[in-house]
Amino acid sequence: MSFAEDLERLEEIVRRLEGDQLPLEEALGIYEEGVIIARKCFSFLEDARRRIEILSDLSASEGEATQGED
């Protein structure tokens, strides 16, 4: 599943847990699924943050190098 699909599924899980009168076993099952999806989404976002930091550092380094050439 893509990040967007995972997020959509997570929202669906939250709606069901908040709204439905689910049997305990079913509620625990979808809660567990939600935790797994939430961890996957968090990991994806952490990886994206690290990549952005690396790219930002590279851009800043290149900008400093370019300014030093003037």
mmCIF file of N, CA, C and O in Angstrom, residues 50-68:
data_model
loop_
_atom_site.group_PDB
_atom_site.id
_atom_site.type_symbol
_atom_site.label_atom_id
_atom_site.label_comp_id
_atom_site.label_asym_id
_atom_site.label_seq_id
_atom_site.Cartn_x
_atom_site.Cartn_y
_atom_site.Cartn_z
ATOM 1 N N ARG A 50 14.553 12.755 7.066
ATOM 2 C CA ARG A 50 16.005 12.586 6.961
ATOM 3 C C ARG A 50 16.496 12.922 5.555
ATOM 4 O O ARG A 50 17.523 13.585 5.396
ATOM 5 N N ARG A 51 15.751 12.485 4.546
ATOM 6 C CA ARG A 51 16.144 12.775 3.165
ATOM 7 C C ARG A 51 16.100 14.276 2.894
ATOM 8 O O ARG A 51 16.980 14.815 2.230
ATOM 9 N N ILE A 52 15.083 14.945 3.420
ATOM 10 C CA ILE A 52 14.969 16.402 3.239
ATOM 11 C C ILE A 52 16.127 17.112 3.931
ATOM 12 O O ILE A 52 16.717 18.043 3.375
ATOM 13 N N GLU A 53 16.482 16.657 5.138
ATOM 14 C CA GLU A 53 17.617 17.261 5.849
ATOM 15 C C GLU A 53 18.907 17.097 5.044
ATOM 16 O O GLU A 53 19.689 18.037 4.926
ATOM 17 N N ILE A 54 19.121 15.912 4.491
ATOM 18 C CA ILE A 54 20.332 15.661 3.696
ATOM 19 C C ILE A 54 20.348 16.571 2.481
ATOM 20 O O ILE A 54 21.360 17.211 2.171
ATOM 21 N N LEU A 55 19.219 16.657 1.777
ATOM 22 C CA LEU A 55 19.148 17.515 0.603
ATOM 23 C C LEU A 55 19.324 18.978 0.963
ATOM 24 O O LEU A 55 19.982 19.727 0.244
ATOM 25 N N SER A 56 18.763 19.395 2.085
ATOM 26 C CA SER A 56 18.911 20.782 2.528
ATOM 27 C C SER A 56 20.366 21.085 2.863
ATOM 28 O O SER A 56 20.878 22.152 2.514
ATOM 29 N N ASP A 57 21.032 20.142 3.523
ATOM 30 C CA ASP A 57 22.443 20.326 3.847
ATOM 31 C C ASP A 57 23.291 20.415 2.584
ATOM 32 O O ASP A 57 24.194 21.242 2.484
ATOM 33 N N LEU A 58 22.963 19.581 1.600
ATOM 34 C CA LEU A 58 23.699 19.623 0.329
ATOM 35 C C LEU A 58 23.479 20.955 -0.380
ATOM 36 O O LEU A 58 24.424 21.546 -0.900
ATOM 37 N N SER A 59 22.238 21.411 -0.388
ATOM 38 C CA SER A 59 21.933 22.693 -1.038
ATOM 39 C C SER A 59 22.659 23.836 -0.349
ATOM 40 O O SER A 59 23.191 24.730 -1.002
ATOM 41 N N ALA A 60 22.680 23.806 0.974
ATOM 42 C CA ALA A 60 23.357 24.865 1.716
ATOM 43 C C ALA A 60 24.858 24.828 1.437
ATOM 44 O O ALA A 60 25.489 25.867 1.253
ATOM 45 N N SER A 61 25.435 23.630 1.388
ATOM 46 C CA SER A 61 26.867 23.492 1.099
ATOM 47 C C SER A 61 27.190 23.997 -0.302
ATOM 48 O O SER A 61 28.195 24.678 -0.501
ATOM 49 N N GLU A 62 26.349 23.675 -1.257
ATOM 50 C CA GLU A 62 26.573 24.134 -2.629
ATOM 51 C C GLU A 62 26.434 25.654 -2.711
ATOM 52 O O GLU A 62 27.168 26.302 -3.427
ATOM 53 N N GLY A 63 25.475 26.202 -1.962
ATOM 54 C CA GLY A 63 25.304 27.665 -1.941
ATOM 55 C C GLY A 63 26.504 28.361 -1.354
ATOM 56 O O GLY A 63 26.953 29.393 -1.865
ATOM 57 N N GLU A 64 27.081 27.806 -0.305
ATOM 58 C CA GLU A 64 28.272 28.384 0.300
ATOM 59 C C GLU A 64 29.463 28.288 -0.656
ATOM 60 O O GLU A 64 30.243 29.214 -0.771
ATOM 61 N N ALA A 65 29.554 27.177 -1.361
ATOM 62 C CA ALA A 65 30.664 26.989 -2.302
ATOM 63 C C ALA A 65 30.534 27.982 -3.463
ATOM 64 O O ALA A 65 31.513 28.546 -3.918
ATOM 65 N N THR A 66 29.317 28.197 -3.933
ATOM 66 C CA THR A 66 29.083 29.121 -5.034
ATOM 67 C C THR A 66 29.400 30.552 -4.593
ATOM 68 O O THR A 66 30.000 31.335 -5.344
ATOM 69 N N GLN A 67 29.011 30.906 -3.373
ATOM 70 C CA GLN A 67 29.279 32.262 -2.879
ATOM 71 C C GLN A 67 30.767 32.486 -2.694
ATOM 72 O O GLN A 67 31.280 33.575 -2.897
ATOM 73 N N GLY A 68 31.491 31.455 -2.349
ATOM 74 C CA GLY A 68 32.926 31.576 -2.148
ATOM 75 C C GLY A 68 33.680 31.809 -3.450
ATOM 76 O O GLY A 68 34.813 32.263 -3.446
#
